[in-house]
Amino acid sequence: MPDQSFEPLTGFRNCPPEEMLKRSEEFYQRIRLRRTVRHFSDRPVPLGVIENSILAAGTAPNGANLQPWHFSIVSSSTVKREIRVRAEEEESEFYSHRAPQEWLEALAPLGTNEQKPFLETAPHLIVIFAQSYSISPGGKRVKNYYVSESVGIATGFLINSLHEAGLATLTHTPSPMKFLNKILDRPSNERPFLILVTGFPASDAVVPKIGKKSLGEIVSYH
């Protein structure tokens, strides 16, 4: 059996029911204001805000605590330009040839197309990679478990942290995304998961008029 080391749980806060309800309601009211933004300002964002948000993402639950993720922060205008060019090449193929008509019809109300200027305008891109396996300090290959689930949860933490810090975000997934490995010099055991665009919304930013499903539509009780 492997050695196991445990320590007392600290930092857990017990709240009376009334405070729990109040805190949950306050959080909901904040997070419900989060919107995906496609019009960004080039206003600078302190790098420390991005780093703190990634640290928050790194606290996410994950398979066997192997933490199968890597976050590449892209702030260079040259690198952002290169990513935009390659992403728009793939998106052009998607909108012209790859996407079935049903998918294009589903996207139509959101006003998306192959043009992705936000990849250059926003001050930071966070490219999230999922690691199918890791390499130990001794050079041993270590299989990772529940990789997609783990990285997905961490990405949710990251989006929420950036929103709480006062930033807008956009998840972007050009397909295929393997070009990101080459541009960002990431190894073959890492698969691009998504590009998270973040920064301040442009002063004239607009978002689609959409709604979210009600509680009764997304929950059941047993």
PDB file of C-alpha atoms in Angstrom:
ATOM      1  CA  MET A   1       0.000   0.000   0.000  1.00  0.00           C
ATOM      2  CA  PRO A   2       1.313   3.500  -0.751  1.00  0.00           C
ATOM      3  CA  ASP A   3       2.121   5.766   2.138  1.00  0.00           C
ATOM      4  CA  GLN A   4      -0.809   7.960   3.061  1.00  0.00           C
ATOM      5  CA  SER A   5      -0.539  11.304   4.759  1.00  0.00           C
ATOM      6  CA  PHE A   6      -3.510  13.170   6.120  1.00  0.00           C
ATOM      7  CA  GLU A   7      -4.029  16.374   8.049  1.00  0.00           C
ATOM      8  CA  PRO A   8      -6.996  17.942   9.840  1.00  0.00           C
ATOM      9  CA  LEU A   9      -9.488  19.800   7.684  1.00  0.00           C
ATOM     10  CA  THR A  10      -9.035  23.525   8.251  1.00  0.00           C
ATOM     11  CA  GLY A  11     -10.635  26.573   6.722  1.00  0.00           C
ATOM     12  CA  PHE A  12     -14.093  25.062   6.363  1.00  0.00           C
ATOM     13  CA  ARG A  13     -16.657  27.608   7.459  1.00  0.00           C
ATOM     14  CA  ASN A  14     -19.862  26.467   9.116  1.00  0.00           C
ATOM     15  CA  CYS A  15     -22.643  28.992   8.565  1.00  0.00           C
ATOM     16  CA  PRO A  16     -26.133  29.075  10.059  1.00  0.00           C
ATOM     17  CA  PRO A  17     -28.874  28.229   7.535  1.00  0.00           C
ATOM     18  CA  GLU A  18     -29.946  31.843   7.150  1.00  0.00           C
ATOM     19  CA  GLU A  19     -26.415  32.934   6.205  1.00  0.00           C
ATOM     20  CA  MET A  20     -25.994  29.966   3.865  1.00  0.00           C
ATOM     21  CA  LEU A  21     -29.141  30.947   2.010  1.00  0.00           C
ATOM     22  CA  LYS A  22     -28.070  34.596   1.864  1.00  0.00           C
ATOM     23  CA  ARG A  23     -24.588  33.750   0.561  1.00  0.00           C
ATOM     24  CA  SER A  24     -25.929  31.367  -2.071  1.00  0.00           C
ATOM     25  CA  GLU A  25     -28.424  33.973  -3.276  1.00  0.00           C
ATOM     26  CA  GLU A  26     -25.746  36.679  -3.418  1.00  0.00           C
ATOM     27  CA  PHE A  27     -23.454  34.429  -5.424  1.00  0.00           C
ATOM     28  CA  TYR A  28     -26.235  33.571  -7.845  1.00  0.00           C
ATOM     29  CA  GLN A  29     -27.048  37.236  -8.359  1.00  0.00           C
ATOM     30  CA  ARG A  30     -23.393  37.935  -9.201  1.00  0.00           C
ATOM     31  CA  ILE A  31     -22.797  34.961 -11.470  1.00  0.00           C
ATOM     32  CA  ARG A  32     -26.065  35.411 -13.373  1.00  0.00           C
ATOM     33  CA  LEU A  33     -24.632  38.688 -14.673  1.00  0.00           C
ATOM     34  CA  ARG A  34     -21.741  36.871 -16.352  1.00  0.00           C
ATOM     35  CA  ARG A  35     -22.057  37.007 -20.122  1.00  0.00           C
ATOM     36  CA  THR A  36     -19.896  35.736 -22.922  1.00  0.00           C
ATOM     37  CA  VAL A  37     -18.402  38.818 -24.560  1.00  0.00           C
ATOM     38  CA  ARG A  38     -17.109  39.075 -28.136  1.00  0.00           C
ATOM     39  CA  HIS A  39     -16.220  42.771 -28.115  1.00  0.00           C
ATOM     40  CA  PHE A  40     -13.176  43.497 -25.970  1.00  0.00           C
ATOM     41  CA  SER A  41     -11.242  46.613 -25.038  1.00  0.00           C
ATOM     42  CA  ASP A  42      -7.463  46.639 -25.317  1.00  0.00           C
ATOM     43  CA  ARG A  43      -7.318  48.180 -21.839  1.00  0.00           C
ATOM     44  CA  PRO A  44      -4.464  46.511 -19.930  1.00  0.00           C
ATOM     45  CA  VAL A  45      -5.200  43.971 -17.203  1.00  0.00           C
ATOM     46  CA  PRO A  46      -2.610  43.387 -14.461  1.00  0.00           C
ATOM     47  CA  LEU A  47      -0.904  40.050 -14.963  1.00  0.00           C
ATOM     48  CA  GLY A  48      -1.319  39.292 -11.258  1.00  0.00           C
ATOM     49  CA  VAL A  49      -5.108  39.131 -11.706  1.00  0.00           C
ATOM     50  CA  ILE A  50      -4.672  36.432 -14.347  1.00  0.00           C
ATOM     51  CA  GLU A  51      -2.156  34.538 -12.224  1.00  0.00           C
ATOM     52  CA  ASN A  52      -4.396  34.610  -9.141  1.00  0.00           C
ATOM     53  CA  SER A  53      -7.317  33.334 -11.201  1.00  0.00           C
ATOM     54  CA  ILE A  54      -5.209  30.472 -12.527  1.00  0.00           C
ATOM     55  CA  LEU A  55      -4.155  29.623  -8.980  1.00  0.00           C
ATOM     56  CA  ALA A  56      -7.865  29.477  -8.141  1.00  0.00           C
ATOM     57  CA  ALA A  57      -8.430  27.156 -11.116  1.00  0.00           C
ATOM     58  CA  GLY A  58      -5.648  24.939  -9.816  1.00  0.00           C
ATOM     59  CA  THR A  59      -7.645  24.252  -6.643  1.00  0.00           C
ATOM     60  CA  ALA A  60     -10.345  22.415  -8.629  1.00  0.00           C
ATOM     61  CA  PRO A  61     -11.135  18.795  -7.789  1.00  0.00           C
ATOM     62  CA  ASN A  62      -9.504  16.375 -10.199  1.00  0.00           C
ATOM     63  CA  GLY A  63      -8.794  12.706 -10.767  1.00  0.00           C
ATOM     64  CA  ALA A  64      -6.339  11.287  -8.185  1.00  0.00           C
ATOM     65  CA  ASN A  65      -5.045  14.828  -7.575  1.00  0.00           C
ATOM     66  CA  LEU A  66      -2.838  14.510 -10.662  1.00  0.00           C
ATOM     67  CA  GLN A  67      -3.921  17.987 -11.822  1.00  0.00           C
ATOM     68  CA  PRO A  68      -3.836  17.206 -15.559  1.00  0.00           C
ATOM     69  CA  TRP A  69      -3.763  20.754 -16.875  1.00  0.00           C
ATOM     70  CA  HIS A  70      -1.500  23.475 -18.155  1.00  0.00           C
ATOM     71  CA  PHE A  71      -2.378  27.140 -18.669  1.00  0.00           C
ATOM     72  CA  SER A  72      -0.485  29.211 -21.242  1.00  0.00           C
ATOM     73  CA  ILE A  73      -0.928  32.953 -20.760  1.00  0.00           C
ATOM     74  CA  VAL A  74      -0.604  34.761 -24.077  1.00  0.00           C
ATOM     75  CA  SER A  75      -0.078  38.522 -23.863  1.00  0.00           C
ATOM     76  CA  SER A  76       2.327  39.094 -26.761  1.00  0.00           C
ATOM     77  CA  SER A  77       0.689  40.911 -29.668  1.00  0.00           C
ATOM     78  CA  THR A  78       2.803  38.876 -32.084  1.00  0.00           C
ATOM     79  CA  VAL A  79       1.701  35.542 -30.641  1.00  0.00           C
ATOM     80  CA  LYS A  80      -1.927  36.642 -30.378  1.00  0.00           C
ATOM     81  CA  ARG A  81      -1.806  37.618 -34.035  1.00  0.00           C
ATOM     82  CA  GLU A  82      -0.412  34.218 -35.008  1.00  0.00           C
ATOM     83  CA  ILE A  83      -3.142  32.453 -33.038  1.00  0.00           C
ATOM     84  CA  ARG A  84      -5.821  34.597 -34.656  1.00  0.00           C
ATOM     85  CA  VAL A  85      -4.579  33.860 -38.173  1.00  0.00           C
ATOM     86  CA  ARG A  86      -4.510  30.109 -37.598  1.00  0.00           C
ATOM     87  CA  ALA A  87      -7.835  30.091 -35.736  1.00  0.00           C
ATOM     88  CA  GLU A  88      -9.583  32.035 -38.495  1.00  0.00           C
ATOM     89  CA  GLU A  89      -8.234  29.590 -41.084  1.00  0.00           C
ATOM     90  CA  GLU A  90      -9.885  26.734 -39.199  1.00  0.00           C
ATOM     91  CA  GLU A  91     -13.053  28.723 -38.535  1.00  0.00           C
ATOM     92  CA  SER A  92     -13.368  29.612 -42.212  1.00  0.00           C
ATOM     93  CA  GLU A  93     -13.301  25.903 -43.060  1.00  0.00           C
ATOM     94  CA  PHE A  94     -15.820  25.226 -40.309  1.00  0.00           C
ATOM     95  CA  TYR A  95     -18.364  27.804 -41.446  1.00  0.00           C
ATOM     96  CA  SER A  96     -17.850  27.054 -45.151  1.00  0.00           C
ATOM     97  CA  HIS A  97     -17.547  23.275 -45.232  1.00  0.00           C
ATOM     98  CA  ARG A  98     -17.364  21.363 -41.953  1.00  0.00           C
ATOM     99  CA  ALA A  99     -20.398  22.503 -39.997  1.00  0.00           C
ATOM    100  CA  PRO A 100     -23.748  20.877 -40.778  1.00  0.00           C
ATOM    101  CA  GLN A 101     -26.585  23.260 -41.565  1.00  0.00           C
ATOM    102  CA  GLU A 102     -28.343  22.423 -38.303  1.00  0.00           C
ATOM    103  CA  TRP A 103     -25.301  23.610 -36.338  1.00  0.00           C
ATOM    104  CA  LEU A 104     -25.036  26.817 -38.341  1.00  0.00           C
ATOM    105  CA  GLU A 105     -28.715  27.510 -37.692  1.00  0.00           C
ATOM    106  CA  ALA A 106     -28.176  27.009 -33.947  1.00  0.00           C
ATOM    107  CA  LEU A 107     -25.279  29.489 -33.998  1.00  0.00           C
ATOM    108  CA  ALA A 108     -27.073  32.099 -36.108  1.00  0.00           C
ATOM    109  CA  PRO A 109     -28.866  33.882 -33.211  1.00  0.00           C
ATOM    110  CA  LEU A 110     -25.493  34.423 -31.517  1.00  0.00           C
ATOM    111  CA  GLY A 111     -24.066  36.312 -34.480  1.00  0.00           C
ATOM    112  CA  THR A 112     -20.844  34.318 -34.697  1.00  0.00           C
ATOM    113  CA  ASN A 113     -18.730  33.924 -37.839  1.00  0.00           C
ATOM    114  CA  GLU A 114     -15.182  33.094 -38.873  1.00  0.00           C
ATOM    115  CA  GLN A 115     -13.836  36.534 -37.916  1.00  0.00           C
ATOM    116  CA  LYS A 116     -12.207  36.495 -34.459  1.00  0.00           C
ATOM    117  CA  PRO A 117     -10.748  39.983 -33.791  1.00  0.00           C
ATOM    118  CA  PHE A 118     -11.050  39.465 -30.032  1.00  0.00           C
ATOM    119  CA  LEU A 119      -8.067  37.097 -30.224  1.00  0.00           C
ATOM    120  CA  GLU A 120      -5.909  40.152 -30.874  1.00  0.00           C
ATOM    121  CA  THR A 121      -7.820  42.911 -29.105  1.00  0.00           C
ATOM    122  CA  ALA A 122      -8.149  41.365 -25.643  1.00  0.00           C
ATOM    123  CA  PRO A 123      -5.057  41.881 -23.468  1.00  0.00           C
ATOM    124  CA  HIS A 124      -4.739  38.215 -22.516  1.00  0.00           C
ATOM    125  CA  LEU A 125      -5.561  34.800 -23.903  1.00  0.00           C
ATOM    126  CA  ILE A 126      -5.375  31.785 -21.612  1.00  0.00           C
ATOM    127  CA  VAL A 127      -4.870  28.621 -23.626  1.00  0.00           C
ATOM    128  CA  ILE A 128      -5.863  25.621 -21.522  1.00  0.00           C
ATOM    129  CA  PHE A 129      -4.246  22.268 -22.238  1.00  0.00           C
ATOM    130  CA  ALA A 130      -5.389  18.858 -20.990  1.00  0.00           C
ATOM    131  CA  GLN A 131      -2.595  16.408 -20.195  1.00  0.00           C
ATOM    132  CA  SER A 132      -3.325  12.782 -21.101  1.00  0.00           C
ATOM    133  CA  TYR A 133      -0.296  11.788 -19.048  1.00  0.00           C
ATOM    134  CA  SER A 134       2.398  13.515 -17.019  1.00  0.00           C
ATOM    135  CA  ILE A 135       6.129  13.002 -16.674  1.00  0.00           C
ATOM    136  CA  SER A 136       7.443  12.521 -13.140  1.00  0.00           C
ATOM    137  CA  PRO A 137      10.659  14.270 -12.003  1.00  0.00           C
ATOM    138  CA  GLY A 138      12.398  10.934 -12.574  1.00  0.00           C
ATOM    139  CA  GLY A 139      11.185  10.777 -16.171  1.00  0.00           C
ATOM    140  CA  LYS A 140       8.467   8.180 -15.612  1.00  0.00           C
ATOM    141  CA  ARG A 141       5.254   8.421 -17.625  1.00  0.00           C
ATOM    142  CA  VAL A 142       2.252   8.791 -15.283  1.00  0.00           C
ATOM    143  CA  LYS A 143      -1.258   8.202 -16.635  1.00  0.00           C
ATOM    144  CA  ASN A 144      -3.828  10.841 -15.737  1.00  0.00           C
ATOM    145  CA  TYR A 145      -7.456   9.996 -14.942  1.00  0.00           C
ATOM    146  CA  TYR A 146     -10.745  11.786 -15.671  1.00  0.00           C
ATOM    147  CA  VAL A 147      -8.802  14.324 -17.695  1.00  0.00           C
ATOM    148  CA  SER A 148     -11.677  16.020 -19.538  1.00  0.00           C
ATOM    149  CA  GLU A 149     -13.813  16.184 -16.404  1.00  0.00           C
ATOM    150  CA  SER A 150     -10.953  17.588 -14.326  1.00  0.00           C
ATOM    151  CA  VAL A 151      -9.927  20.227 -16.855  1.00  0.00           C
ATOM    152  CA  GLY A 152     -13.561  21.181 -17.436  1.00  0.00           C
ATOM    153  CA  ILE A 153     -14.094  21.802 -13.722  1.00  0.00           C
ATOM    154  CA  ALA A 154     -10.870  23.817 -13.485  1.00  0.00           C
ATOM    155  CA  THR A 155     -11.963  25.908 -16.459  1.00  0.00           C
ATOM    156  CA  GLY A 156     -15.242  26.647 -14.695  1.00  0.00           C
ATOM    157  CA  PHE A 157     -13.322  27.788 -11.627  1.00  0.00           C
ATOM    158  CA  LEU A 158     -11.162  30.001 -13.843  1.00  0.00           C
ATOM    159  CA  ILE A 159     -14.093  31.648 -15.615  1.00  0.00           C
ATOM    160  CA  ASN A 160     -15.818  32.347 -12.306  1.00  0.00           C
ATOM    161  CA  SER A 161     -12.630  33.749 -10.745  1.00  0.00           C
ATOM    162  CA  LEU A 162     -12.091  36.132 -13.649  1.00  0.00           C
ATOM    163  CA  HIS A 163     -15.734  37.230 -13.444  1.00  0.00           C
ATOM    164  CA  GLU A 164     -15.406  37.849  -9.699  1.00  0.00           C
ATOM    165  CA  ALA A 165     -12.300  39.952 -10.415  1.00  0.00           C
ATOM    166  CA  GLY A 166     -14.315  42.151 -12.785  1.00  0.00           C
ATOM    167  CA  LEU A 167     -13.256  40.752 -16.158  1.00  0.00           C
ATOM    168  CA  ALA A 168     -15.207  39.460 -19.125  1.00  0.00           C
ATOM    169  CA  THR A 169     -14.445  36.136 -20.800  1.00  0.00           C
ATOM    170  CA  LEU A 170     -15.078  34.219 -23.992  1.00  0.00           C
ATOM    171  CA  THR A 171     -14.509  30.511 -24.556  1.00  0.00           C
ATOM    172  CA  HIS A 172     -13.195  29.822 -28.032  1.00  0.00           C
ATOM    173  CA  THR A 173     -12.653  26.376 -29.534  1.00  0.00           C
ATOM    174  CA  PRO A 174     -11.438  26.436 -33.134  1.00  0.00           C
ATOM    175  CA  SER A 175     -11.355  22.911 -34.497  1.00  0.00           C
ATOM    176  CA  PRO A 176      -8.882  21.384 -34.854  1.00  0.00           C
ATOM    177  CA  MET A 177      -6.670  23.177 -32.328  1.00  0.00           C
ATOM    178  CA  LYS A 178      -3.412  21.263 -32.639  1.00  0.00           C
ATOM    179  CA  PHE A 179      -1.735  24.359 -34.090  1.00  0.00           C
ATOM    180  CA  LEU A 180      -1.681  25.744 -30.543  1.00  0.00           C
ATOM    181  CA  ASN A 181       0.853  23.124 -29.477  1.00  0.00           C
ATOM    182  CA  LYS A 182       3.277  24.353 -32.119  1.00  0.00           C
ATOM    183  CA  ILE A 183       2.745  28.064 -31.544  1.00  0.00           C
ATOM    184  CA  LEU A 184       3.039  27.752 -27.751  1.00  0.00           C
ATOM    185  CA  ASP A 185       5.684  24.991 -27.779  1.00  0.00           C
ATOM    186  CA  ARG A 186       3.652  22.512 -25.765  1.00  0.00           C
ATOM    187  CA  PRO A 187       4.455  18.774 -25.710  1.00  0.00           C
ATOM    188  CA  SER A 188       2.518  16.018 -27.459  1.00  0.00           C
ATOM    189  CA  ASN A 189       0.942  14.723 -24.239  1.00  0.00           C
ATOM    190  CA  GLU A 190      -1.043  17.963 -23.996  1.00  0.00           C
ATOM    191  CA  ARG A 191      -4.253  18.484 -25.952  1.00  0.00           C
ATOM    192  CA  PRO A 192      -5.628  22.011 -26.429  1.00  0.00           C
ATOM    193  CA  PHE A 193      -8.875  22.183 -24.465  1.00  0.00           C
ATOM    194  CA  LEU A 194      -9.947  25.731 -25.270  1.00  0.00           C
ATOM    195  CA  ILE A 195      -8.817  29.322 -25.609  1.00  0.00           C
ATOM    196  CA  LEU A 196     -10.173  31.576 -22.875  1.00  0.00           C
ATOM    197  CA  VAL A 197     -10.197  35.205 -23.974  1.00  0.00           C
ATOM    198  CA  THR A 198     -10.267  37.684 -21.101  1.00  0.00           C
ATOM    199  CA  GLY A 199     -10.175  41.405 -20.493  1.00  0.00           C
ATOM    200  CA  PHE A 200     -12.531  44.352 -20.146  1.00  0.00           C
ATOM    201  CA  PRO A 201     -15.541  44.561 -22.447  1.00  0.00           C
ATOM    202  CA  ALA A 202     -15.469  47.299 -25.074  1.00  0.00           C
ATOM    203  CA  SER A 203     -17.483  50.401 -24.219  1.00  0.00           C
ATOM    204  CA  ASP A 204     -19.890  49.564 -27.042  1.00  0.00           C
ATOM    205  CA  ALA A 205     -20.037  45.812 -26.368  1.00  0.00           C
ATOM    206  CA  VAL A 206     -23.346  44.110 -27.060  1.00  0.00           C
ATOM    207  CA  VAL A 207     -24.518  40.585 -26.264  1.00  0.00           C
ATOM    208  CA  PRO A 208     -27.333  38.455 -27.676  1.00  0.00           C
ATOM    209  CA  LYS A 209     -30.722  38.577 -25.995  1.00  0.00           C
ATOM    210  CA  ILE A 210     -30.905  35.086 -24.536  1.00  0.00           C
ATOM    211  CA  GLY A 211     -32.464  33.423 -21.516  1.00  0.00           C
ATOM    212  CA  LYS A 212     -31.470  30.585 -19.237  1.00  0.00           C
ATOM    213  CA  LYS A 213     -33.559  27.575 -18.321  1.00  0.00           C
ATOM    214  CA  SER A 214     -35.585  27.882 -15.140  1.00  0.00           C
ATOM    215  CA  LEU A 215     -34.927  25.819 -12.023  1.00  0.00           C
ATOM    216  CA  GLY A 216     -37.861  23.587 -12.869  1.00  0.00           C
ATOM    217  CA  GLU A 217     -36.320  22.807 -16.262  1.00  0.00           C
ATOM    218  CA  ILE A 218     -32.895  21.786 -14.962  1.00  0.00           C
ATOM    219  CA  VAL A 219     -33.540  20.068 -11.637  1.00  0.00           C
ATOM    220  CA  SER A 220     -35.412  17.058 -10.328  1.00  0.00           C
ATOM    221  CA  TYR A 221     -35.984  15.912  -6.759  1.00  0.00           C
ATOM    222  CA  HIS A 222     -35.929  12.307  -5.591  1.00  0.00           C
TER     223      HIS A 222
END
